[in-house]
mmCIF file of C-alpha atoms in Angstrom:
data_model
loop_
_atom_site.group_PDB
_atom_site.id
_atom_site.type_symbol
_atom_site.label_atom_id
_atom_site.label_comp_id
_atom_site.label_asym_id
_atom_site.label_seq_id
_atom_site.Cartn_x
_atom_site.Cartn_y
_atom_site.Cartn_z
ATOM 1 C CA MET A 1 39.078 12.123 160.452
ATOM 2 C CA ALA A 2 35.354 12.971 160.640
ATOM 3 C CA ILE A 3 34.999 10.591 163.581
ATOM 4 C CA ALA A 4 38.037 12.088 165.304
ATOM 5 C CA LEU A 5 36.527 15.574 165.034
ATOM 6 C CA GLY A 6 33.148 14.316 166.210
ATOM 7 C CA MET A 7 34.729 12.910 169.374
ATOM 8 C CA ASP A 8 34.746 16.384 170.948
ATOM 9 C CA ALA A 9 31.020 16.679 170.292
ATOM 10 C CA PHE A 10 30.539 13.165 171.654
ATOM 11 C CA SER A 11 32.410 13.817 174.904
ATOM 12 C CA VAL A 12 30.831 17.229 175.503
ATOM 13 C CA GLY A 13 27.463 15.743 174.522
ATOM 14 C CA MET A 14 27.852 13.085 177.185
ATOM 15 C CA GLY A 15 28.297 15.795 179.793
ATOM 16 C CA MET A 16 25.331 17.764 178.444
ATOM 17 C CA GLY A 17 23.281 14.581 178.333
ATOM 18 C CA LEU A 18 23.481 14.435 182.118
ATOM 19 C CA LEU A 19 21.045 17.371 182.114
ATOM 20 C CA GLN A 20 18.201 14.951 181.247
ATOM 21 C CA LEU A 21 17.276 16.627 177.975
ATOM 22 C CA ARG A 22 14.142 15.714 176.040
ATOM 23 C CA LEU A 23 14.567 13.735 172.826
ATOM 24 C CA LYS A 24 13.381 16.745 170.785
ATOM 25 C CA GLN A 25 16.139 18.865 172.340
ATOM 26 C CA ILE A 26 18.701 16.128 171.651
ATOM 27 C CA ALA A 27 17.643 15.988 167.985
ATOM 28 C CA LYS A 28 17.937 19.775 167.623
ATOM 29 C CA ILE A 29 21.345 19.898 169.317
ATOM 30 C CA GLY A 30 22.692 17.174 167.004
ATOM 31 C CA VAL A 31 21.482 18.969 163.877
ATOM 32 C CA VAL A 32 23.004 22.300 164.984
ATOM 33 C CA ILE A 33 26.344 20.648 165.829
ATOM 34 C CA GLY A 34 26.282 18.861 162.459
ATOM 35 C CA LEU A 35 25.653 22.152 160.630
ATOM 36 C CA PHE A 36 28.535 23.847 162.420
ATOM 37 C CA HIS A 37 30.758 20.893 161.492
ATOM 38 C CA VAL A 38 29.851 21.579 157.845
ATOM 39 C CA ILE A 39 30.264 25.378 157.931
ATOM 40 C CA MET A 40 33.522 25.573 159.904
ATOM 41 C CA PRO A 41 35.593 23.110 157.834
ATOM 42 C CA LEU A 42 34.149 24.599 154.628
ATOM 43 C CA LEU A 43 35.460 28.019 155.633
ATOM 44 C CA GLY A 44 38.779 26.426 156.569
ATOM 45 C CA MET A 45 38.989 24.541 153.268
ATOM 46 C CA ILE A 46 38.309 27.688 151.231
ATOM 47 C CA ILE A 47 41.074 29.546 153.057
ATOM 48 C CA GLY A 48 43.337 26.462 152.805
ATOM 49 C CA MET A 49 42.860 26.223 149.025
ATOM 50 C CA PHE A 50 43.808 29.873 148.693
ATOM 51 C CA LEU A 51 46.939 29.351 150.786
ATOM 52 C CA SER A 52 47.868 26.221 148.824
ATOM 53 C CA HIS A 53 47.548 28.017 145.511
ATOM 54 C CA HIS A 54 49.760 30.889 146.649
ATOM 55 C CA PHE A 55 52.215 29.233 149.008
ATOM 56 C CA GLY A 56 52.491 25.579 147.843
ATOM 57 C CA ARG A 57 54.824 23.338 149.881
ATOM 58 C CA ILE A 58 55.140 25.732 152.827
ATOM 59 C CA ALA A 59 51.355 25.702 153.196
ATOM 60 C CA ALA A 60 51.369 21.883 153.036
ATOM 61 C CA MET A 61 53.899 21.731 155.872
ATOM 62 C CA ALA A 62 51.798 24.208 157.846
ATOM 63 C CA GLY A 63 48.736 21.971 157.402
ATOM 64 C CA GLY A 64 50.587 18.947 158.809
ATOM 65 C CA VAL A 65 51.935 20.977 161.720
ATOM 66 C CA LEU A 66 48.450 22.370 162.356
ATOM 67 C CA LEU A 67 47.025 18.842 162.650
ATOM 68 C CA LEU A 68 49.885 17.821 164.955
ATOM 69 C CA LEU A 69 49.278 20.811 167.210
ATOM 70 C CA LEU A 70 45.521 20.335 167.186
ATOM 71 C CA GLY A 71 45.869 16.652 168.070
ATOM 72 C CA ALA A 72 48.370 17.440 170.818
ATOM 73 C CA GLN A 73 46.040 20.127 172.213
ATOM 74 C CA MET A 74 43.117 17.676 172.274
ATOM 75 C CA ILE A 75 45.276 15.064 174.018
ATOM 76 C CA PHE A 76 46.532 17.604 176.564
ATOM 77 C CA SER A 77 43.014 18.918 177.193
ATOM 78 C CA SER A 78 41.611 15.447 177.753
ATOM 79 C CA ILE A 79 44.401 14.535 180.207
ATOM 80 C CA HIS A 80 44.147 17.797 182.171
ATOM 81 C CA GLN A 81 40.365 18.053 182.047
ATOM 82 C CA SER A 82 38.829 19.794 185.028
ATOM 83 C CA ASP A 83 35.571 18.601 186.530
ATOM 84 C CA ASP A 84 34.726 21.964 188.106
ATOM 85 C CA HIS A 85 33.834 23.883 184.923
ATOM 86 C CA PRO A 86 30.353 25.383 184.838
ATOM 87 C CA MET A 87 27.821 23.706 182.574
ATOM 88 C CA VAL A 88 26.257 25.765 179.811
ATOM 89 C CA ARG A 89 22.729 24.677 178.956
ATOM 90 C CA PRO A 90 22.447 23.741 175.261
ATOM 91 C CA VAL A 91 19.582 26.113 174.374
ATOM 92 C CA GLY A 92 19.674 29.527 172.685
ATOM 93 C CA VAL A 93 23.039 31.232 173.116
ATOM 94 C CA GLY A 94 24.285 28.237 175.116
ATOM 95 C CA LEU A 95 23.661 25.987 172.114
ATOM 96 C CA LEU A 96 25.604 28.365 169.846
ATOM 97 C CA ILE A 97 28.509 28.441 172.306
ATOM 98 C CA PHE A 98 28.382 24.653 172.514
ATOM 99 C CA ALA A 99 28.323 24.305 168.690
ATOM 100 C CA ILE A 100 31.171 26.758 168.140
ATOM 101 C CA SER A 101 33.344 25.253 170.865
ATOM 102 C CA VAL A 102 33.106 21.723 169.487
ATOM 103 C CA SER A 103 33.496 22.794 165.834
ATOM 104 C CA LEU A 104 36.503 25.130 166.070
ATOM 105 C CA ASP A 105 38.857 22.215 165.524
ATOM 106 C CA SER A 106 36.920 21.424 162.318
ATOM 107 C CA PHE A 107 37.927 24.838 160.967
ATOM 108 C CA SER A 108 41.597 24.052 161.547
ATOM 109 C CA VAL A 109 41.303 20.619 159.985
ATOM 110 C CA GLY A 110 39.371 22.119 157.067
ATOM 111 C CA LEU A 111 42.231 24.563 156.608
ATOM 112 C CA SER A 112 44.691 21.661 156.414
ATOM 113 C CA LEU A 113 42.458 19.673 154.064
ATOM 114 C CA GLY A 114 41.994 22.696 151.816
ATOM 115 C CA ILE A 115 45.751 22.992 151.550
ATOM 116 C CA TYR A 116 45.921 19.347 150.455
ATOM 117 C CA GLY A 117 43.027 19.701 147.988
ATOM 118 C CA ALA A 118 40.524 17.330 149.618
ATOM 119 C CA LYS A 119 37.109 16.808 148.000
ATOM 120 C CA VAL A 120 35.050 19.587 149.550
ATOM 121 C CA LEU A 121 31.478 18.257 149.347
ATOM 122 C CA LEU A 122 32.329 14.737 150.505
ATOM 123 C CA THR A 123 34.501 16.032 153.331
ATOM 124 C CA ILE A 124 32.030 18.509 154.794
ATOM 125 C CA LEU A 125 29.111 16.081 154.512
ATOM 126 C CA LEU A 126 31.097 13.391 156.333
ATOM 127 C CA PHE A 127 32.169 15.875 159.000
ATOM 128 C CA GLY A 128 28.596 17.073 159.492
ATOM 129 C CA PHE A 129 27.027 13.615 159.579
ATOM 130 C CA ALA A 130 29.658 12.097 161.879
ATOM 131 C CA SER A 131 29.458 15.041 164.291
ATOM 132 C CA MET A 132 25.662 15.008 164.322
ATOM 133 C CA PHE A 133 25.550 11.262 164.952
ATOM 134 C CA LEU A 134 28.262 11.343 167.622
ATOM 135 C CA THR A 135 26.566 14.296 169.335
ATOM 136 C CA TRP A 136 23.300 12.359 169.456
ATOM 137 C CA LEU A 137 25.117 9.285 170.727
ATOM 138 C CA GLY A 138 26.942 11.267 173.411
ATOM 139 C CA LEU A 139 23.779 13.005 174.561
ATOM 140 C CA LEU A 140 21.868 9.727 174.758
ATOM 141 C CA ILE A 141 24.658 7.932 176.605
ATOM 142 C CA GLY A 142 25.083 10.894 178.953
ATOM 143 C CA ARG A 143 21.356 10.784 179.541
ATOM 144 C CA LYS A 144 21.666 7.170 180.760
ATOM 145 C CA ALA A 145 25.129 6.898 182.309
ATOM 146 C CA GLN A 146 27.848 8.607 184.306
ATOM 147 C CA GLN A 147 30.513 10.636 182.505
ATOM 148 C CA PHE A 148 33.281 8.015 182.374
ATOM 149 C CA LEU A 149 34.112 7.879 178.651
ATOM 150 C CA GLY A 150 34.346 11.614 177.953
ATOM 151 C CA ARG A 151 38.015 12.032 178.753
ATOM 152 C CA TYR A 152 38.995 8.944 176.790
ATOM 153 C CA SER A 153 37.026 9.866 173.670
ATOM 154 C CA GLY A 154 38.773 13.249 173.552
ATOM 155 C CA LEU A 155 42.106 11.497 173.977
ATOM 156 C CA LEU A 156 41.286 9.115 171.129
ATOM 157 C CA GLY A 157 40.229 11.987 168.851
ATOM 158 C CA GLY A 158 43.461 13.850 169.628
ATOM 159 C CA LEU A 159 45.575 10.775 168.901
ATOM 160 C CA ILE A 160 43.874 10.302 165.536
ATOM 161 C CA LEU A 161 44.413 13.945 164.493
ATOM 162 C CA PHE A 162 48.023 13.846 165.705
ATOM 163 C CA THR A 163 48.607 10.681 163.666
ATOM 164 C CA PHE A 164 47.107 12.269 160.534
ATOM 165 C CA GLY A 165 49.358 15.316 160.982
ATOM 166 C CA LEU A 166 52.418 13.109 161.414
ATOM 167 C CA LYS A 167 51.481 11.077 158.331
ATOM 168 C CA LEU A 168 51.090 14.233 156.240
ATOM 169 C CA LEU A 169 54.463 15.589 157.338
ATOM 170 C CA LEU A 170 56.271 12.284 156.776
ATOM 171 C CA HIS A 171 54.889 11.844 153.247
ATOM 172 C CA MET A 172 56.050 15.215 151.912
#
């Protein structure tokens, strides 16, 4: 699941990597993305644990549906991706926008995982590390190549999340 969530950072990183960033900038961007992929699911997990404690099975169903919807949205977005969107430079406010945009789905997944009682520390560390690594990989590949994998990595990430949501709903 950590890899699926990091796929957004990977695909967006590939596009940002086309800006010919310095290695120091790439390192900083990866660390910031990794931190956001720790903070956002942690917040989601805390809220999810609260919901699970108070709402039980209904909250569990909501978590599965949330993953299904999130996966479907990622799939839809990757299929209907537009090439004419303006690029935001990943420095200052642009870096914060970049980090928030690629980590919002981590909040939703964290919410679902909190409902199911996942191990918090292990989960957020895996999310952060996978996202940081995939961001670095995407930026470095984007730095060297054309943007031909971006759409497919988002599609793959969406399929994985959709599958997890389906699995959770079917095993209730």
